[in-house]
Amino acid sequence: MEETYLLNVEGVKKKILHGGQGQLPKLQDGSKFTFHFQTLKDDFERTVIDDSREAGMPMEIIVGKMFKLEIWETLLSSMRIGEVAEFWCDAIHTGMYALVSRGMRRIAEGRDPLEGQKHRCGMGNMFDYHSTGYEDLDELQRTPQPLIFIMELFRVEDPSAYKRDTWAMSKEEKLAAVPVLHSEGNRLVLRREFAQAAAKYQEAVICLRNLQAKEKPWEDGWLKLESLVTPLVLNYCQCQLELGEYYEVLEHTTELLQKHNDNAKAYFKRAKAHAAVWNEREAREDFQRVAHLDPSMAAAVKKELKQLGERMRKKHVEDRKPTSQAGLPGCAGAAGGVCDHLCAPQPPPTHQAMPCAPAGQQSPGVPAGKVLDPGVGVGVG
């Protein structure tokens, strides 16, 4: 079945390759299209530029969220579920395709799609780039030209039918999501599901950071959001301590303390992370700051310093012992016995870093309220 249509849009032609089912979907802001696409040059060979099937994942677009290639929303709006259509689009509609394709390719490669991009409009970013990193896309950027898009529409979902990613939420939805995510994280902590809890706290932080990006740093709106960010980061760090991700804790507590250098709980968590990776001097300094800033934590600090001293003494004794022939199981020279030598800790496993704060801003956090107990054991607020 091939029928050619001229949509009510200048510079666009549509050819239906396979008919769809039912009526045209009813759309509203927040509706989500899920589809496969193929992009071809309008040349004799119909050279393929991109194919979402080869990338292994379908494409998704949220209606009304200012997708850089606006014409795609128009094209998809003309399709029925299950329809396959070919669209010819003039160069007036395809000038941003190189940037869109660059982002999609980076995602398929497991890279950050926004790496190197400045915070400005799409056209401004296009002129910032000397190269997209892909020769074929550089050519499209230098010489805008008509392109052919072959699309297969799988489904259209109402906003209430799917869980929206943070970037697709409105300001009100993000603010409403934060306390919910905070509570979910606390419940997961009580069940000692620390990795899942950390993901909830992290998602709440992302919501707040996105909102902070639209505020002027250190003004009232920004400060109010920042007051919600800090306890979320502390809860996230407590989970990472439980998971043994000590360098993750050092990174985020240090970033937090650069902005809030009187936060005793951040010093306490950083001290514990330093102690875990044998940074004795740094751990002692941070524990002393905790006792100075918050006398109510003196007992917890005393206990941690005692444990640190015992661990360091044991390590010094073990380090002075001659190397044993037995060795650790798996160590060089192991003879099947259990090694009594205290080996230095190995670097922690690779972790999923929290997203960076927007330019000119620093770390984030959570709704105000009681956070994870920085003392012995794990608590929730």
PDB file of N, CA, C and O in Angstrom, residues 17-48:
ATOM      1  N   LEU A  17       3.518   3.293   3.729  1.00  0.00           N
ATOM      2  CA  LEU A  17       4.043   2.013   3.259  1.00  0.00           C
ATOM      3  C   LEU A  17       3.236   0.846   3.805  1.00  0.00           C
ATOM      4  O   LEU A  17       3.152  -0.219   3.183  1.00  0.00           O
ATOM      5  N   HIS A  18       2.675   1.024   5.002  1.00  0.00           N
ATOM      6  CA  HIS A  18       1.841  -0.022   5.611  1.00  0.00           C
ATOM      7  C   HIS A  18       0.806   0.671   6.491  1.00  0.00           C
ATOM      8  O   HIS A  18       1.157   1.464   7.355  1.00  0.00           O
ATOM      9  N   GLY A  19      -0.457   0.387   6.250  1.00  0.00           N
ATOM     10  CA  GLY A  19      -1.518   1.066   6.968  1.00  0.00           C
ATOM     11  C   GLY A  19      -1.561   0.705   8.441  1.00  0.00           C
ATOM     12  O   GLY A  19      -1.203  -0.409   8.840  1.00  0.00           O
ATOM     13  N   GLY A  20      -2.010   1.646   9.260  1.00  0.00           N
ATOM     14  CA  GLY A  20      -2.128   1.410  10.694  1.00  0.00           C
ATOM     15  C   GLY A  20      -3.539   1.002  11.079  1.00  0.00           C
ATOM     16  O   GLY A  20      -4.382   0.686  10.218  1.00  0.00           O
ATOM     17  N   GLN A  21      -3.810   0.988  12.383  1.00  0.00           N
ATOM     18  CA  GLN A  21      -5.089   0.529  12.912  1.00  0.00           C
ATOM     19  C   GLN A  21      -5.811   1.677  13.617  1.00  0.00           C
ATOM     20  O   GLN A  21      -5.184   2.514  14.267  1.00  0.00           O
ATOM     21  N   GLY A  22      -7.133   1.655  13.535  1.00  0.00           N
ATOM     22  CA  GLY A  22      -7.939   2.596  14.294  1.00  0.00           C
ATOM     23  C   GLY A  22      -7.832   4.020  13.797  1.00  0.00           C
ATOM     24  O   GLY A  22      -7.382   4.300  12.688  1.00  0.00           O
ATOM     25  N   GLN A  23      -8.238   4.929  14.686  1.00  0.00           N
ATOM     26  CA  GLN A  23      -8.227   6.355  14.379  1.00  0.00           C
ATOM     27  C   GLN A  23      -6.882   6.968  14.768  1.00  0.00           C
ATOM     28  O   GLN A  23      -6.055   6.340  15.441  1.00  0.00           O
ATOM     29  N   LEU A  24      -6.687   8.188  14.318  1.00  0.00           N
ATOM     30  CA  LEU A  24      -5.489   8.908  14.754  1.00  0.00           C
ATOM     31  C   LEU A  24      -5.554   9.099  16.270  1.00  0.00           C
ATOM     32  O   LEU A  24      -6.608   9.456  16.814  1.00  0.00           O
ATOM     33  N   PRO A  25      -4.455   8.844  16.975  1.00  0.00           N
ATOM     34  CA  PRO A  25      -4.460   8.992  18.444  1.00  0.00           C
ATOM     35  C   PRO A  25      -4.783  10.418  18.868  1.00  0.00           C
ATOM     36  O   PRO A  25      -4.413  11.386  18.191  1.00  0.00           O
ATOM     37  N   LYS A  26      -5.491  10.529  19.988  1.00  0.00           N
ATOM     38  CA  LYS A  26      -5.754  11.842  20.566  1.00  0.00           C
ATOM     39  C   LYS A  26      -4.568  12.242  21.433  1.00  0.00           C
ATOM     40  O   LYS A  26      -4.183  11.504  22.349  1.00  0.00           O
ATOM     41  N   LEU A  27      -3.995  13.375  21.139  1.00  0.00           N
ATOM     42  CA  LEU A  27      -2.757  13.784  21.801  1.00  0.00           C
ATOM     43  C   LEU A  27      -3.004  14.937  22.768  1.00  0.00           C
ATOM     44  O   LEU A  27      -3.926  15.723  22.594  1.00  0.00           O
ATOM     45  N   GLN A  28      -2.158  15.027  23.771  1.00  0.00           N
ATOM     46  CA  GLN A  28      -2.144  16.148  24.710  1.00  0.00           C
ATOM     47  C   GLN A  28      -0.705  16.341  25.172  1.00  0.00           C
ATOM     48  O   GLN A  28       0.158  15.476  24.930  1.00  0.00           O
ATOM     49  N   ASP A  29      -0.424  17.466  25.793  1.00  0.00           N
ATOM     50  CA  ASP A  29       0.929  17.681  26.316  1.00  0.00           C
ATOM     51  C   ASP A  29       1.289  16.542  27.260  1.00  0.00           C
ATOM     52  O   ASP A  29       0.531  16.230  28.186  1.00  0.00           O
ATOM     53  N   GLY A  30       2.439  15.930  27.026  1.00  0.00           N
ATOM     54  CA  GLY A  30       2.875  14.823  27.860  1.00  0.00           C
ATOM     55  C   GLY A  30       2.617  13.469  27.255  1.00  0.00           C
ATOM     56  O   GLY A  30       3.130  12.459  27.762  1.00  0.00           O
ATOM     57  N   SER A  31       1.832  13.388  26.162  1.00  0.00           N
ATOM     58  CA  SER A  31       1.651  12.098  25.480  1.00  0.00           C
ATOM     59  C   SER A  31       3.003  11.621  24.951  1.00  0.00           C
ATOM     60  O   SER A  31       3.838  12.435  24.540  1.00  0.00           O
ATOM     61  N   LYS A  32       3.194  10.297  24.953  1.00  0.00           N
ATOM     62  CA  LYS A  32       4.499   9.768  24.541  1.00  0.00           C
ATOM     63  C   LYS A  32       4.373   8.874  23.310  1.00  0.00           C
ATOM     64  O   LYS A  32       3.594   7.923  23.302  1.00  0.00           O
ATOM     65  N   PHE A  33       5.139   9.193  22.268  1.00  0.00           N
ATOM     66  CA  PHE A  33       5.250   8.359  21.080  1.00  0.00           C
ATOM     67  C   PHE A  33       6.396   7.360  21.290  1.00  0.00           C
ATOM     68  O   PHE A  33       7.481   7.742  21.740  1.00  0.00           O
ATOM     69  N   THR A  34       6.188   6.104  20.898  1.00  0.00           N
ATOM     70  CA  THR A  34       7.268   5.125  20.848  1.00  0.00           C
ATOM     71  C   THR A  34       7.305   4.572  19.429  1.00  0.00           C
ATOM     72  O   THR A  34       6.276   4.076  18.924  1.00  0.00           O
ATOM     73  N   PHE A  35       8.462   4.624  18.785  1.00  0.00           N
ATOM     74  CA  PHE A  35       8.532   4.286  17.361  1.00  0.00           C
ATOM     75  C   PHE A  35       9.956   3.893  16.965  1.00  0.00           C
ATOM     76  O   PHE A  35      10.922   4.184  17.676  1.00  0.00           O
ATOM     77  N   HIS A  36      10.075   3.207  15.839  1.00  0.00           N
ATOM     78  CA  HIS A  36      11.367   2.983  15.204  1.00  0.00           C
ATOM     79  C   HIS A  36      11.475   3.928  14.020  1.00  0.00           C
ATOM     80  O   HIS A  36      10.457   4.319  13.419  1.00  0.00           O
ATOM     81  N   PHE A  37      12.697   4.306  13.677  1.00  0.00           N
ATOM     82  CA  PHE A  37      12.879   5.204  12.538  1.00  0.00           C
ATOM     83  C   PHE A  37      14.145   4.827  11.777  1.00  0.00           C
ATOM     84  O   PHE A  37      15.073   4.193  12.306  1.00  0.00           O
ATOM     85  N   GLN A  38      14.156   5.236  10.541  1.00  0.00           N
ATOM     86  CA  GLN A  38      15.348   5.125   9.689  1.00  0.00           C
ATOM     87  C   GLN A  38      15.494   6.449   8.976  1.00  0.00           C
ATOM     88  O   GLN A  38      14.514   7.008   8.482  1.00  0.00           O
ATOM     89  N   THR A  39      16.712   6.981   8.960  1.00  0.00           N
ATOM     90  CA  THR A  39      16.977   8.259   8.297  1.00  0.00           C
ATOM     91  C   THR A  39      17.852   8.010   7.076  1.00  0.00           C
ATOM     92  O   THR A  39      18.882   7.324   7.172  1.00  0.00           O
ATOM     93  N   LEU A  40      17.424   8.538   5.922  1.00  0.00           N
ATOM     94  CA  LEU A  40      18.159   8.338   4.680  1.00  0.00           C
ATOM     95  C   LEU A  40      18.416   9.679   4.006  1.00  0.00           C
ATOM     96  O   LEU A  40      17.640  10.633   4.159  1.00  0.00           O
ATOM     97  N   LYS A  41      19.505   9.712   3.237  1.00  0.00           N
ATOM     98  CA  LYS A  41      19.747  10.872   2.391  1.00  0.00           C
ATOM     99  C   LYS A  41      18.834  10.802   1.178  1.00  0.00           C
ATOM    100  O   LYS A  41      18.449   9.723   0.722  1.00  0.00           O
ATOM    101  N   ASP A  42      18.515  11.957   0.647  1.00  0.00           N
ATOM    102  CA  ASP A  42      17.705  12.017  -0.574  1.00  0.00           C
ATOM    103  C   ASP A  42      18.642  11.986  -1.784  1.00  0.00           C
ATOM    104  O   ASP A  42      18.709  12.931  -2.575  1.00  0.00           O
ATOM    105  N   ASP A  43      19.400  10.892  -1.907  1.00  0.00           N
ATOM    106  CA  ASP A  43      20.310  10.725  -3.048  1.00  0.00           C
ATOM    107  C   ASP A  43      19.937   9.450  -3.801  1.00  0.00           C
ATOM    108  O   ASP A  43      19.012   8.727  -3.423  1.00  0.00           O
ATOM    109  N   PHE A  44      20.646   9.171  -4.868  1.00  0.00           N
ATOM    110  CA  PHE A  44      20.318   8.019  -5.715  1.00  0.00           C
ATOM    111  C   PHE A  44      20.401   6.719  -4.932  1.00  0.00           C
ATOM    112  O   PHE A  44      19.571   5.820  -5.087  1.00  0.00           O
ATOM    113  N   GLU A  45      21.403   6.606  -4.042  1.00  0.00           N
ATOM    114  CA  GLU A  45      21.586   5.379  -3.272  1.00  0.00           C
ATOM    115  C   GLU A  45      20.684   5.306  -2.043  1.00  0.00           C
ATOM    116  O   GLU A  45      20.618   4.278  -1.386  1.00  0.00           O
ATOM    117  N   ARG A  46      19.996   6.404  -1.732  1.00  0.00           N
ATOM    118  CA  ARG A  46      19.212   6.500  -0.496  1.00  0.00           C
ATOM    119  C   ARG A  46      20.075   6.025   0.687  1.00  0.00           C
ATOM    120  O   ARG A  46      19.738   5.122   1.440  1.00  0.00           O
ATOM    121  N   THR A  47      21.195   6.701   0.845  1.00  0.00           N
ATOM    122  CA  THR A  47      22.186   6.346   1.863  1.00  0.00           C
ATOM    123  C   THR A  47      21.581   6.405   3.260  1.00  0.00           C
ATOM    124  O   THR A  47      20.979   7.413   3.646  1.00  0.00           O
ATOM    125  N   VAL A  48      21.739   5.321   4.019  1.00  0.00           N
ATOM    126  CA  VAL A  48      21.206   5.258   5.379  1.00  0.00           C
ATOM    127  C   VAL A  48      22.134   6.017   6.329  1.00  0.00           C
ATOM    128  O   VAL A  48      23.337   5.742   6.381  1.00  0.00           O
TER     129      VAL A  48
END
